Amino acid sequence: MGKQEDFVLRALEERDVRFVRLWFTDVLGSLKSVAVAPAELEGAFAEGIGFDGSAIEGFARVYEADMLARPDPSTFQILPWRGEEGPATARMFCDIVMPDGSPSYADPRHVLKRTLGAAADLGFTFYTHPEIEFYLFRDDPRPGVDPVPVDRSGFFDHTAQSKGADFRREAITMLEAMGISVEFSHHEGGPGQQEIDLRYADALSTADNIMTFRTVVREVALSQGIWASFMPKPFTEHPGSGMHTHVSLFEGDHNAFFEAGAEYQLSKTARQFIAGILTHASEITALTNQWVNSYKRLMGGGEAPPGICWGHNNRSAMIRVPMYKPNKGNSTRIELRTIDAACNPYLAFAVVLAAGMKGIEQGYDLLPEAEDDVWSLSERERQALGIEPLPRNLYDAIAVAEKSELLAETLGEHVFEFFLRNKRAEWAEYRIQVSAYERDRMLPVL
């Protein structure tokens, strides 16, 4: 065993850890967990913990079910909400492998690691910084009952005895206890809507952090007798919840997106990366916005981007280039504003990186920026400016994704086929539902 494994085994004794939870995600991004006793961990590092892969969404067919969860010792953390007055519980993320030790073709974490490896072969490291929005409700969701937000505050509001402020303070304390650094937090635009921004990290660490973040937020909410939701658009009349994500490429210690003296200080590499994302924007939307409800946010106004374009400090664009700060070349980045926090972060980051790298490898040209407020433009005006629309619903996103060589190559055949099969089933179930809107509008008159 290596030094990291030795550190974990020592920590188990020193911290009186009695349970270790091994975490991984299925193809849709749902967190899975199996608890093992500390005595089993040395064997888990060497060989993995066996489980039935056919029981996990998208992992394996019944006749090829055996898989192994191999813990990553670098992700070891004590769970601060467990065993405060007794034995501790820890967690580690796992890589999923086949019985012969080869990586599982169905492991989303491996999809991202494989894509990061391809970028590393070209000398690049991919960094991400997510701004995660979510709603807090007074009660857990019940069918037929409208959710009630915990407050009526608005963007950046400071309110005495605020439920949201108390929640954010406890959640951030817990996140930082697990080694996850938080940069900002505040009340967002909708009633009960919060935002917590994580610090920059490499994309794999960020994806792990997002999975931990969603768990911590839900745990803290339940401990306070409220409910947290990352649903992209829970209300018709209030803003949706996105996960605006700042991204950049580094070559060693140098930010590959920065070029002194260039327009907006953006290098050729950065422009080609932006062009890659825009060129493949419709293809990757099924992964960055994977639920039927995701398109209510994208098409519903507010601050969600309505079309495929980029702009300098333009928050109505799909990709925003933030204002350059003098003498801070390493902070040069772009902000992708489509993605929502209900995605599978491993797959979403993988396809964003793959699209950007395709732009660099193929030398894509970047189209002129959008200088107008894209939200205020009509459909005809956007077309005249060459701003193509994003997929309008999950069905449209699936139709584009099915034909995408980029997605098939990035995700691998198994994940690609399962993901699309699952999304087709979701759309088929959704489209036959009779909504409250239809009943309210039509029953009185038809």
C-alpha positions as a Markdown table, in Angstrom:
| # | Residue | x | y | z |
|---|---|---|---|---|
| 1 | Met | 0.0 | 0.0 | 0.0 |
| 2 | Gly | 1.0 | 3.6 | -0.5 |
| 3 | Lys | 1.3 | 6.5 | 1.8 |
| 4 | Gln | -2.3 | 7.7 | 1.4 |
| 5 | Glu | -3.6 | 4.2 | 2.3 |
| 6 | Asp | -1.4 | 4.1 | 5.3 |
| 7 | Phe | -2.6 | 7.5 | 6.4 |
| 8 | Val | -6.2 | 6.4 | 6.2 |
| 9 | Leu | -5.6 | 3.2 | 8.2 |
| 10 | Arg | -3.9 | 5.2 | 10.9 |
| 11 | Ala | -6.7 | 7.8 | 10.9 |
| 12 | Leu | -9.3 | 5.1 | 11.5 |
| 13 | Glu | -7.6 | 4.2 | 14.8 |
| 14 | Glu | -6.8 | 7.7 | 15.9 |
| 15 | Arg | -10.3 | 9.1 | 15.2 |
| 16 | Asp | -12.1 | 6.0 | 16.5 |
| 17 | Val | -13.8 | 5.4 | 13.1 |
| 18 | Arg | -16.2 | 2.5 | 13.3 |
| 19 | Phe | -17.9 | 2.8 | 9.9 |
| 20 | Val | -16.5 | 3.8 | 6.5 |
| 21 | Arg | -19.0 | 4.7 | 3.8 |
| 22 | Leu | -17.8 | 4.0 | 0.2 |
| 23 | Trp | -19.5 | 6.5 | -2.2 |
| 24 | Phe | -20.0 | 6.4 | -5.9 |
| 25 | Thr | -22.6 | 7.5 | -8.4 |
| 26 | Asp | -24.8 | 5.8 | -11.0 |
| 27 | Val | -25.0 | 7.1 | -14.5 |
| 28 | Leu | -27.7 | 9.6 | -13.6 |
| 29 | Gly | -25.6 | 11.1 | -10.7 |
| 30 | Ser | -27.5 | 9.6 | -7.8 |
| 31 | Leu | -25.2 | 9.0 | -4.9 |
| 32 | Lys | -24.7 | 5.3 | -3.8 |
| 33 | Ser | -23.2 | 4.2 | -0.6 |
| 34 | Val | -22.0 | 1.0 | 1.1 |
| 35 | Ala | -20.7 | 0.9 | 4.7 |
| 36 | Val | -17.8 | -1.3 | 5.6 |
| 37 | Ala | -16.0 | -2.0 | 8.9 |
| 38 | Pro | -12.5 | -0.6 | 9.2 |
| 39 | Ala | -11.1 | -4.1 | 9.3 |
| 40 | Glu | -12.2 | -4.6 | 5.7 |
| 41 | Leu | -10.6 | -1.5 | 4.4 |
| 42 | Glu | -7.1 | -2.9 | 3.8 |
| 43 | Gly | -8.6 | -5.5 | 1.5 |
| 44 | Ala | -10.8 | -2.9 | -0.1 |
| 45 | Phe | -7.7 | -0.9 | -1.1 |
| 46 | Ala | -6.1 | -4.0 | -2.6 |
| 47 | Glu | -9.0 | -5.6 | -4.3 |
| 48 | Gly | -12.1 | -3.5 | -3.9 |
| 49 | Ile | -15.5 | -4.4 | -2.4 |
| 50 | Gly | -17.7 | -6.6 | -4.5 |
| 51 | Phe | -21.3 | -5.6 | -5.4 |
| 52 | Asp | -24.1 | -6.5 | -7.8 |
| 53 | Gly | -23.7 | -3.9 | -10.6 |
| 54 | Ser | -27.0 | -4.9 | -12.2 |
| 55 | Ala | -28.8 | -3.3 | -9.2 |
| 56 | Ile | -27.4 | 0.1 | -10.0 |
| 57 | Glu | -28.8 | 2.4 | -12.7 |
| 58 | Gly | -26.8 | 1.9 | -15.9 |
| 59 | Phe | -24.0 | -0.2 | -14.5 |
| 60 | Ala | -24.4 | -3.7 | -15.9 |
| 61 | Arg | -26.7 | -6.2 | -17.4 |
| 62 | Val | -27.7 | -9.1 | -15.1 |
| 63 | Tyr | -25.3 | -11.6 | -16.8 |
| 64 | Glu | -22.3 | -9.3 | -16.2 |
| 65 | Ala | -23.3 | -8.1 | -12.8 |
| 66 | Asp | -20.1 | -8.5 | -10.6 |
| 67 | Met | -18.2 | -5.3 | -10.0 |
| 68 | Leu | -15.9 | -3.9 | -7.4 |
| 69 | Ala | -15.8 | -0.6 | -5.6 |
| 70 | Arg | -12.2 | 0.5 | -5.0 |
| 71 | Pro | -11.9 | 3.4 | -2.5 |
| 72 | Asp | -9.8 | 6.4 | -3.4 |
| 73 | Pro | -7.8 | 7.2 | -0.2 |
| 74 | Ser | -7.2 | 10.8 | -1.3 |
| 75 | Thr | -10.9 | 11.4 | -0.7 |
| 76 | Phe | -11.0 | 10.2 | 2.9 |
| 77 | Gln | -13.0 | 12.5 | 5.2 |
| 78 | Ile | -14.8 | 12.2 | 8.5 |
| 79 | Leu | -18.6 | 12.9 | 8.2 |
| 80 | Pro | -19.2 | 15.7 | 10.7 |
| 81 | Trp | -22.9 | 15.0 | 11.0 |
| 82 | Arg | -22.4 | 11.5 | 12.2 |
| 83 | Gly | -21.2 | 10.3 | 15.7 |
| 84 | Glu | -20.5 | 13.7 | 17.3 |
| 85 | Glu | -20.6 | 12.1 | 20.7 |
| 86 | Gly | -19.6 | 8.6 | 19.8 |
| 87 | Pro | -17.7 | 6.5 | 17.2 |
| 88 | Ala | -17.0 | 8.4 | 14.0 |
| 89 | Thr | -18.1 | 7.6 | 10.5 |
| 90 | Ala | -15.9 | 8.4 | 7.5 |
| 91 | Arg | -16.4 | 8.4 | 3.7 |
| 92 | Met | -14.3 | 7.8 | 0.6 |
| 93 | Phe | -15.2 | 8.1 | -3.1 |
| 94 | Cys | -14.7 | 4.9 | -5.1 |
| 95 | Asp | -13.6 | 4.0 | -8.6 |
| 96 | Ile | -15.7 | 1.1 | -10.0 |
| 97 | Val | -13.6 | -1.7 | -11.6 |
| 98 | Met | -14.4 | -5.0 | -13.2 |
| 99 | Pro | -13.3 | -8.3 | -11.5 |
| 100 | Asp | -10.1 | -8.3 | -13.6 |
| 101 | Gly | -9.2 | -4.9 | -12.2 |
| 102 | Ser | -9.9 | -2.9 | -15.4 |
| 103 | Pro | -12.0 | 0.3 | -15.1 |
| 104 | Ser | -15.7 | -0.1 | -15.4 |
| 105 | Tyr | -17.1 | 1.3 | -18.7 |
| 106 | Ala | -20.2 | 2.5 | -16.7 |
| 107 | Asp | -18.4 | 4.5 | -14.0 |
| 108 | Pro | -19.1 | 8.2 | -14.4 |
| 109 | Arg | -16.0 | 9.1 | -12.3 |
| 110 | His | -13.9 | 7.1 | -14.8 |
| 111 | Val | -15.5 | 8.9 | -17.7 |
| 112 | Leu | -14.3 | 12.2 | -16.3 |
| 113 | Lys | -10.9 | 10.8 | -15.4 |
| 114 | Arg | -10.5 | 9.4 | -18.9 |
| 115 | Thr | -11.4 | 12.8 | -20.4 |
| 116 | Leu | -9.0 | 14.6 | -18.0 |
| 117 | Gly | -6.3 | 12.2 | -19.0 |
| 118 | Ala | -6.8 | 13.0 | -22.7 |
| 119 | Ala | -6.4 | 16.7 | -21.9 |
| 120 | Ala | -3.4 | 16.0 | -19.7 |
| 121 | Asp | -1.7 | 14.2 | -22.7 |
| 122 | Leu | -1.9 | 17.6 | -24.4 |
| 123 | Gly | -0.4 | 19.3 | -21.4 |
| 124 | Phe | -3.6 | 20.8 | -19.9 |
| 125 | Thr | -5.2 | 20.6 | -16.4 |
| 126 | Phe | -8.9 | 21.5 | -16.2 |
| 127 | Tyr | -10.1 | 23.7 | -13.3 |
| 128 | Thr | -13.7 | 24.4 | -12.3 |
| 129 | His | -15.5 | 26.7 | -9.8 |
| 130 | Pro | -19.2 | 26.2 | -9.4 |
| 131 | Glu | -21.8 | 28.6 | -8.1 |
| 132 | Ile | -24.5 | 26.3 | -6.7 |
| 133 | Glu | -28.1 | 27.5 | -6.3 |
| 134 | Phe | -30.9 | 25.7 | -4.5 |
| 135 | Tyr | -34.2 | 26.3 | -2.7 |
| 136 | Leu | -35.1 | 25.7 | 1.0 |
| 137 | Phe | -38.7 | 24.7 | 1.8 |
| 138 | Arg | -40.5 | 24.5 | 5.1 |
| 139 | Asp | -41.7 | 20.9 | 4.6 |
| 140 | Asp | -40.7 | 17.8 | 2.6 |
| 141 | Pro | -42.4 | 17.5 | -0.8 |
| 142 | Arg | -45.9 | 16.0 | -0.9 |
| 143 | Pro | -47.9 | 15.3 | -4.1 |
| 144 | Gly | -50.5 | 17.9 | -4.9 |
| 145 | Val | -49.2 | 20.4 | -2.3 |
| 146 | Asp | -47.3 | 23.5 | -3.4 |
| 147 | Pro | -43.9 | 23.9 | -1.6 |
| 148 | Val | -43.6 | 26.8 | 0.8 |
| 149 | Pro | -40.2 | 28.6 | 0.8 |
| 150 | Val | -38.5 | 29.2 | 4.2 |
| 151 | Asp | -38.5 | 33.0 | 3.6 |
| 152 | Arg | -39.6 | 35.8 | 1.3 |
| 153 | Ser | -36.2 | 37.4 | 0.9 |
| 154 | Gly | -34.6 | 38.4 | -2.4 |
| 155 | Phe | -31.2 | 38.7 | -4.0 |
| 156 | Phe | -28.4 | 39.6 | -1.4 |
| 157 | Asp | -31.0 | 40.4 | 1.2 |
| 158 | His | -29.8 | 40.6 | 4.8 |
| 159 | Thr | -32.7 | 39.8 | 7.1 |
| 160 | Ala | -32.8 | 39.6 | 10.9 |
| 161 | Gln | -33.1 | 36.1 | 12.3 |
| 162 | Ser | -32.9 | 34.7 | 8.7 |
| 163 | Lys | -33.5 | 31.0 | 8.4 |
| 164 | Gly | -31.4 | 31.0 | 5.2 |
| 165 | Ala | -28.4 | 32.7 | 6.8 |
| 166 | Asp | -28.5 | 30.3 | 9.7 |
| 167 | Phe | -28.7 | 27.4 | 7.3 |
| 168 | Arg | -25.8 | 28.7 | 5.1 |
| 169 | Arg | -23.6 | 29.2 | 8.2 |
| 170 | Glu | -24.1 | 25.6 | 9.4 |
| 171 | Ala | -23.7 | 24.1 | 5.9 |
| 172 | Ile | -20.5 | 26.0 | 5.2 |
| 173 | Thr | -19.0 | 25.0 | 8.6 |
| 174 | Met | -19.8 | 21.4 | 7.8 |
| 175 | Leu | -18.3 | 21.7 | 4.3 |
| 176 | Glu | -15.1 | 23.2 | 5.5 |
| 177 | Ala | -14.8 | 20.5 | 8.2 |
| 178 | Met | -14.7 | 18.1 | 5.3 |
| 179 | Gly | -12.0 | 20.0 | 3.5 |
| 180 | Ile | -14.2 | 21.8 | 1.0 |
| 181 | Ser | -13.4 | 25.5 | 0.7 |
| 182 | Val | -16.3 | 27.9 | 0.2 |
| 183 | Glu | -15.7 | 31.3 | -1.5 |
| 184 | Phe | -19.1 | 33.1 | -1.2 |
| 185 | Ser | -22.6 | 32.5 | 0.0 |
| 186 | His | -25.8 | 34.7 | -0.1 |
| 187 | His | -29.5 | 34.7 | -0.6 |
| 188 | Glu | -30.5 | 34.4 | -4.3 |
| 189 | Gly | -33.3 | 36.0 | -6.2 |
| 190 | Gly | -36.2 | 33.7 | -5.4 |
| 191 | Pro | -37.9 | 33.3 | -2.0 |
| 192 | Gly | -36.0 | 30.7 | 0.0 |
| 193 | Gln | -33.4 | 30.4 | -2.7 |
| 194 | Gln | -29.7 | 30.2 | -1.7 |
| 195 | Glu | -26.3 | 30.2 | -3.4 |
| 196 | Ile | -23.0 | 28.8 | -2.1 |
| 197 | Asp | -19.9 | 29.1 | -4.3 |
| 198 | Leu | -17.1 | 26.5 | -4.0 |
| 199 | Arg | -13.5 | 27.5 | -4.5 |
| 200 | Tyr | -11.5 | 26.6 | -7.7 |
| 201 | Ala | -10.2 | 23.1 | -7.8 |
| 202 | Asp | -9.3 | 20.5 | -10.5 |
| 203 | Ala | -12.5 | 19.1 | -12.1 |
| 204 | Leu | -12.4 | 15.7 | -10.5 |
| 205 | Ser | -12.1 | 17.2 | -7.0 |
| 206 | Thr | -14.9 | 19.6 | -7.9 |
| 207 | Ala | -17.2 | 16.8 | -9.0 |
| 208 | Asp | -16.5 | 14.9 | -5.8 |
| 209 | Asn | -17.1 | 18.1 | -3.9 |
| 210 | Ile | -20.4 | 18.7 | -5.6 |
| 211 | Met | -21.6 | 15.3 | -4.7 |
| 212 | Thr | -20.6 | 15.9 | -1.1 |
| 213 | Phe | -22.1 | 19.4 | -1.2 |
| 214 | Arg | -25.5 | 18.1 | -2.2 |
| 215 | Thr | -25.4 | 15.5 | 0.6 |
| 216 | Val | -24.3 | 18.1 | 3.2 |
| 217 | Val | -27.0 | 20.6 | 2.2 |
| 218 | Arg | -29.7 | 17.9 | 2.5 |
| 219 | Glu | -28.4 | 16.7 | 5.8 |
| 220 | Val | -28.3 | 20.2 | 7.3 |
| 221 | Ala | -31.7 | 21.0 | 6.0 |
| 222 | Leu | -33.2 | 17.8 | 7.6 |
| 223 | Ser | -31.5 | 18.6 | 10.9 |
| 224 | Gln | -33.2 | 22.0 | 10.9 |
| 225 | Gly | -36.6 | 20.6 | 10.0 |
| 226 | Ile | -36.7 | 22.0 | 6.5 |
| 227 | Trp | -36.2 | 20.5 | 2.9 |
| 228 | Ala | -33.5 | 21.4 | 0.3 |
| 229 | Ser | -34.0 | 20.9 | -3.4 |
| 230 | Phe | -31.7 | 21.3 | -6.4 |
| 231 | Met | -34.7 | 21.1 | -8.8 |
| 232 | Pro | -33.8 | 23.4 | -11.7 |
| 233 | Lys | -37.2 | 25.2 | -11.8 |
| 234 | Pro | -39.6 | 24.5 | -8.9 |
| 235 | Phe | -41.7 | 27.7 | -9.4 |
| 236 | Thr | -43.2 | 29.2 | -12.6 |
| 237 | Glu | -42.9 | 32.8 | -11.3 |
| 238 | His | -39.5 | 32.6 | -9.5 |
| 239 | Pro | -36.0 | 32.2 | -10.8 |
| 240 | Gly | -34.6 | 28.7 | -11.5 |
| 241 | Ser | -31.6 | 27.2 | -9.8 |
| 242 | Gly | -28.5 | 27.0 | -12.0 |
| 243 | Met | -24.9 | 26.1 | -11.3 |
| 244 | His | -22.9 | 28.7 | -13.2 |
| 245 | Thr | -19.5 | 27.2 | -13.6 |
| 246 | His | -16.2 | 29.1 | -14.1 |
| 247 | Val | -13.6 | 27.0 | -16.0 |
| 248 | Ser | -10.0 | 27.4 | -17.2 |
| 249 | Leu | -7.1 | 25.4 | -18.5 |
| 250 | Phe | -3.7 | 25.5 | -17.1 |
| 251 | Glu | -0.3 | 24.4 | -18.6 |
| 252 | Gly | 1.7 | 23.7 | -15.5 |
| 253 | Asp | 1.5 | 26.9 | -13.4 |
| 254 | His | 0.5 | 29.0 | -16.4 |
| 255 | Asn | -3.2 | 29.8 | -17.2 |
| 256 | Ala | -3.6 | 28.8 | -20.8 |
| 257 | Phe | -6.6 | 31.2 | -21.2 |
| 258 | Phe | -4.5 | 34.3 | -20.5 |
| 259 | Glu | -2.5 | 36.3 | -23.1 |
| 260 | Ala | -1.4 | 39.8 | -22.1 |
| 261 | Gly | -2.4 | 42.4 | -24.7 |
| 262 | Ala | -5.0 | 40.2 | -26.4 |
| 263 | Glu | -8.6 | 41.4 | -26.6 |
| 264 | Tyr | -10.1 | 40.8 | -23.1 |
| 265 | Gln | -6.7 | 39.2 | -22.4 |
| 266 | Leu | -8.0 | 35.9 | -23.9 |
| 267 | Ser | -5.5 | 33.7 | -25.6 |
| 268 | Lys | -6.0 | 31.8 | -28.8 |
| 269 | Thr | -6.4 | 28.6 | -26.7 |
| 270 | Ala | -9.3 | 30.2 | -24.7 |
| 271 | Arg | -11.1 | 31.4 | -27.9 |
| 272 | Gln | -10.9 | 28.0 | -29.5 |
| 273 | Phe | -12.1 | 26.4 | -26.2 |
| 274 | Ile | -15.1 | 28.7 | -26.2 |
| 275 | Ala | -15.7 | 28.0 | -29.8 |
| 276 | Gly | -15.7 | 24.3 | -29.1 |
| 277 | Ile | -18.3 | 24.6 | -26.4 |
| 278 | Leu | -20.5 | 26.8 | -28.5 |
| 279 | Thr | -20.2 | 24.5 | -31.6 |
| 280 | His | -21.2 | 21.5 | -29.6 |
| 281 | Ala | -23.6 | 23.3 | -27.2 |
| 282 | Ser | -26.8 | 21.6 | -28.3 |
| 283 | Glu | -25.1 | 18.1 | -28.2 |
| 284 | Ile | -23.9 | 18.5 | -24.6 |
| 285 | Thr | -27.1 | 20.1 | -23.2 |
| 286 | Ala | -28.6 | 16.7 | -22.5 |
| 287 | Leu | -25.8 | 16.1 | -20.0 |
| 288 | Thr | -25.5 | 19.6 | -18.5 |
| 289 | Asn | -29.3 | 19.8 | -18.2 |
| 290 | Gln | -30.5 | 16.3 | -18.0 |
| 291 | Trp | -34.1 | 16.5 | -16.6 |
| 292 | Val | -37.4 | 17.5 | -18.2 |
| 293 | Asn | -37.6 | 20.3 | -15.6 |
| 294 | Ser | -34.2 | 21.6 | -16.7 |
| 295 | Tyr | -35.7 | 23.2 | -19.8 |
| 296 | Lys | -38.3 | 25.1 | -17.8 |
| 297 | Arg | -35.4 | 27.0 | -16.4 |
| 298 | Leu | -33.5 | 27.4 | -19.7 |
| 299 | Met | -36.7 | 28.6 | -21.6 |
| 300 | Gly | -38.3 | 30.4 | -18.6 |
| 301 | Gly | -36.5 | 33.7 | -18.6 |
| 302 | Gly | -34.7 | 35.0 | -15.6 |
| 303 | Glu | -30.9 | 34.7 | -15.8 |
| 304 | Ala | -30.9 | 31.5 | -17.8 |
| 305 | Pro | -29.2 | 31.8 | -21.2 |
| 306 | Pro | -31.7 | 31.6 | -24.1 |
| 307 | Gly | -29.3 | 31.1 | -26.9 |
| 308 | Ile | -25.9 | 29.8 | -28.0 |
| 309 | Cys | -23.5 | 32.8 | -27.8 |
| 310 | Trp | -20.7 | 34.4 | -25.8 |
| 311 | Gly | -20.1 | 37.9 | -24.5 |
| 312 | His | -17.7 | 39.9 | -22.5 |
| 313 | Asn | -19.2 | 40.4 | -19.0 |
| 314 | Asn | -22.6 | 39.7 | -20.6 |
| 315 | Arg | -24.7 | 37.7 | -18.2 |
| 316 | Ser | -27.4 | 37.1 | -20.8 |
| 317 | Ala | -25.0 | 35.0 | -22.9 |
| 318 | Met | -24.4 | 31.3 | -22.6 |
| 319 | Ile | -20.7 | 31.9 | -22.0 |
| 320 | Arg | -19.6 | 35.0 | -20.1 |
| 321 | Val | -16.0 | 36.2 | -20.1 |
| 322 | Pro | -15.6 | 38.0 | -16.8 |
| 323 | Met | -13.8 | 41.4 | -16.5 |
| 324 | Tyr | -10.1 | 41.0 | -16.5 |
| 325 | Lys | -8.4 | 42.1 | -13.2 |
| 326 | Pro | -5.0 | 43.7 | -13.7 |
| 327 | Asn | -2.0 | 41.6 | -12.6 |
| 328 | Lys | -4.2 | 38.6 | -12.1 |
| 329 | Gly | -3.6 | 36.7 | -15.3 |
| 330 | Asn | -4.0 | 33.3 | -13.6 |
| 331 | Ser | -7.6 | 34.2 | -12.7 |
| 332 | Thr | -8.6 | 34.4 | -16.4 |
| 333 | Arg | -11.6 | 32.1 | -17.0 |
| 334 | Ile | -14.9 | 31.7 | -18.7 |
| 335 | Glu | -18.3 | 31.2 | -17.1 |
| 336 | Leu | -20.7 | 28.6 | -18.5 |
| 337 | Arg | -24.2 | 29.6 | -17.5 |
| 338 | Thr | -26.4 | 26.8 | -18.8 |
| 339 | Ile | -25.4 | 24.0 | -16.4 |
| 340 | Asp | -27.6 | 23.2 | -13.4 |
| 341 | Ala | -26.8 | 21.5 | -10.1 |
| 342 | Ala | -29.1 | 18.6 | -10.8 |
| 343 | Cys | -26.7 | 17.2 | -13.4 |
| 344 | Asn | -24.3 | 14.3 | -12.9 |
| 345 | Pro | -21.2 | 16.5 | -12.4 |
| 346 | Tyr | -18.7 | 13.9 | -13.6 |
| 347 | Leu | -20.5 | 13.5 | -17.0 |
| 348 | Ala | -21.3 | 17.2 | -17.3 |
| 349 | Phe | -17.6 | 18.3 | -16.7 |
| 350 | Ala | -16.4 | 15.5 | -19.1 |
| 351 | Val | -18.6 | 16.7 | -22.0 |
| 352 | Val | -17.8 | 20.4 | -21.4 |
| 353 | Leu | -14.1 | 19.6 | -21.4 |
| 354 | Ala | -14.3 | 17.4 | -24.5 |
| 355 | Ala | -16.2 | 20.0 | -26.4 |
| 356 | Gly | -13.7 | 22.7 | -25.5 |
| 357 | Met | -10.7 | 20.5 | -26.3 |
| 358 | Lys | -12.3 | 19.6 | -29.7 |
| 359 | Gly | -12.3 | 23.3 | -30.4 |
| 360 | Ile | -8.6 | 23.5 | -29.6 |
| 361 | Glu | -7.6 | 20.4 | -31.5 |
| 362 | Gln | -9.6 | 21.3 | -34.6 |
| 363 | Gly | -8.8 | 25.0 | -34.5 |
| 364 | Tyr | -12.4 | 26.3 | -34.4 |
| 365 | Asp | -12.9 | 30.0 | -35.1 |
| 366 | Leu | -14.8 | 32.0 | -32.5 |
| 367 | Leu | -17.8 | 33.9 | -33.8 |
| 368 | Pro | -18.3 | 37.6 | -32.9 |
| 369 | Glu | -19.6 | 38.2 | -29.3 |
| 370 | Ala | -23.1 | 39.1 | -28.4 |
| 371 | Glu | -23.1 | 42.7 | -27.2 |
| 372 | Asp | -26.9 | 43.0 | -26.7 |
| 373 | Asp | -29.0 | 41.9 | -23.8 |
| 374 | Val | -30.0 | 38.6 | -25.3 |
| 375 | Trp | -32.9 | 38.2 | -22.9 |
| 376 | Ser | -34.6 | 41.3 | -24.4 |
| 377 | Leu | -34.3 | 40.2 | -28.0 |
| 378 | Ser | -37.1 | 38.5 | -29.9 |
| 379 | Glu | -36.7 | 35.2 | -31.5 |
| 380 | Arg | -36.5 | 36.9 | -34.9 |
| 381 | Glu | -33.8 | 39.3 | -33.7 |
| 382 | Arg | -31.7 | 36.5 | -32.3 |
| 383 | Gln | -31.9 | 34.7 | -35.6 |
| 384 | Ala | -30.8 | 37.8 | -37.4 |
| 385 | Leu | -27.7 | 38.0 | -35.1 |
| 386 | Gly | -26.9 | 34.4 | -35.8 |
| 387 | Ile | -27.8 | 33.3 | -32.2 |
| 388 | Glu | -29.0 | 29.7 | -32.4 |
| 389 | Pro | -31.4 | 28.5 | -29.8 |
| 390 | Leu | -30.5 | 25.8 | -27.2 |
| 391 | Pro | -32.7 | 22.7 | -27.3 |
| 392 | Arg | -36.2 | 23.7 | -26.1 |
| 393 | Asn | -37.0 | 20.6 | -24.2 |
| 394 | Leu | -35.5 | 17.2 | -23.2 |
| 395 | Tyr | -36.9 | 15.6 | -26.4 |
| 396 | Asp | -35.0 | 18.1 | -28.6 |
| 397 | Ala | -31.8 | 17.6 | -26.5 |
| 398 | Ile | -32.0 | 13.8 | -26.9 |
| 399 | Ala | -32.5 | 14.1 | -30.7 |
| 400 | Val | -29.3 | 16.1 | -31.0 |
| 401 | Ala | -27.4 | 14.0 | -28.5 |
| 402 | Glu | -28.3 | 10.8 | -30.3 |
| 403 | Lys | -26.3 | 11.9 | -33.4 |
| 404 | Ser | -23.3 | 13.2 | -31.5 |
| 405 | Glu | -20.0 | 11.6 | -32.2 |
| 406 | Leu | -18.5 | 13.7 | -29.5 |
| 407 | Leu | -20.8 | 12.4 | -26.8 |
| 408 | Ala | -20.4 | 8.8 | -28.0 |
| 409 | Glu | -16.6 | 9.1 | -27.9 |
| 410 | Thr | -16.5 | 10.9 | -24.5 |
| 411 | Leu | -19.0 | 8.9 | -22.6 |
| 412 | Gly | -18.2 | 5.5 | -24.1 |
| 413 | Glu | -20.8 | 3.2 | -25.7 |
| 414 | His | -22.4 | 1.8 | -22.6 |
| 415 | Val | -22.9 | 5.2 | -20.7 |
| 416 | Phe | -24.0 | 6.9 | -24.0 |
| 417 | Glu | -26.6 | 4.2 | -24.8 |
| 418 | Phe | -27.9 | 3.8 | -21.2 |
| 419 | Phe | -28.1 | 7.6 | -20.6 |
| 420 | Leu | -30.1 | 8.2 | -23.7 |
| 421 | Arg | -32.4 | 5.2 | -23.2 |
| 422 | Asn | -33.2 | 6.5 | -19.7 |
| 423 | Lys | -33.9 | 10.0 | -20.9 |
| 424 | Arg | -36.2 | 8.7 | -23.7 |
| 425 | Ala | -38.1 | 6.9 | -21.0 |
| 426 | Glu | -38.3 | 10.0 | -18.9 |
| 427 | Trp | -39.6 | 12.1 | -21.8 |
| 428 | Ala | -42.2 | 9.4 | -22.7 |
| 429 | Glu | -43.5 | 9.3 | -19.2 |
| 430 | Tyr | -43.6 | 13.1 | -18.9 |
| 431 | Arg | -45.3 | 13.9 | -22.2 |
| 432 | Ile | -48.5 | 11.9 | -21.4 |
| 433 | Gln | -49.0 | 13.6 | -18.0 |
| 434 | Val | -52.0 | 15.9 | -17.6 |
| 435 | Ser | -50.9 | 19.0 | -15.8 |
| 436 | Ala | -52.7 | 21.3 | -13.3 |
| 437 | Tyr | -52.3 | 24.1 | -15.9 |
| 438 | Glu | -54.4 | 22.1 | -18.4 |
| 439 | Arg | -57.1 | 21.3 | -15.9 |
| 440 | Asp | -57.3 | 24.8 | -14.6 |
| 441 | Arg | -57.5 | 26.4 | -18.0 |
| 442 | Met | -59.6 | 23.8 | -19.9 |
| 443 | Leu | -62.0 | 22.1 | -17.5 |
| 444 | Pro | -64.1 | 25.4 | -17.0 |
| 445 | Val | -64.5 | 26.0 | -20.7 |
| 446 | Leu | -64.2 | 22.7 | -22.6 |
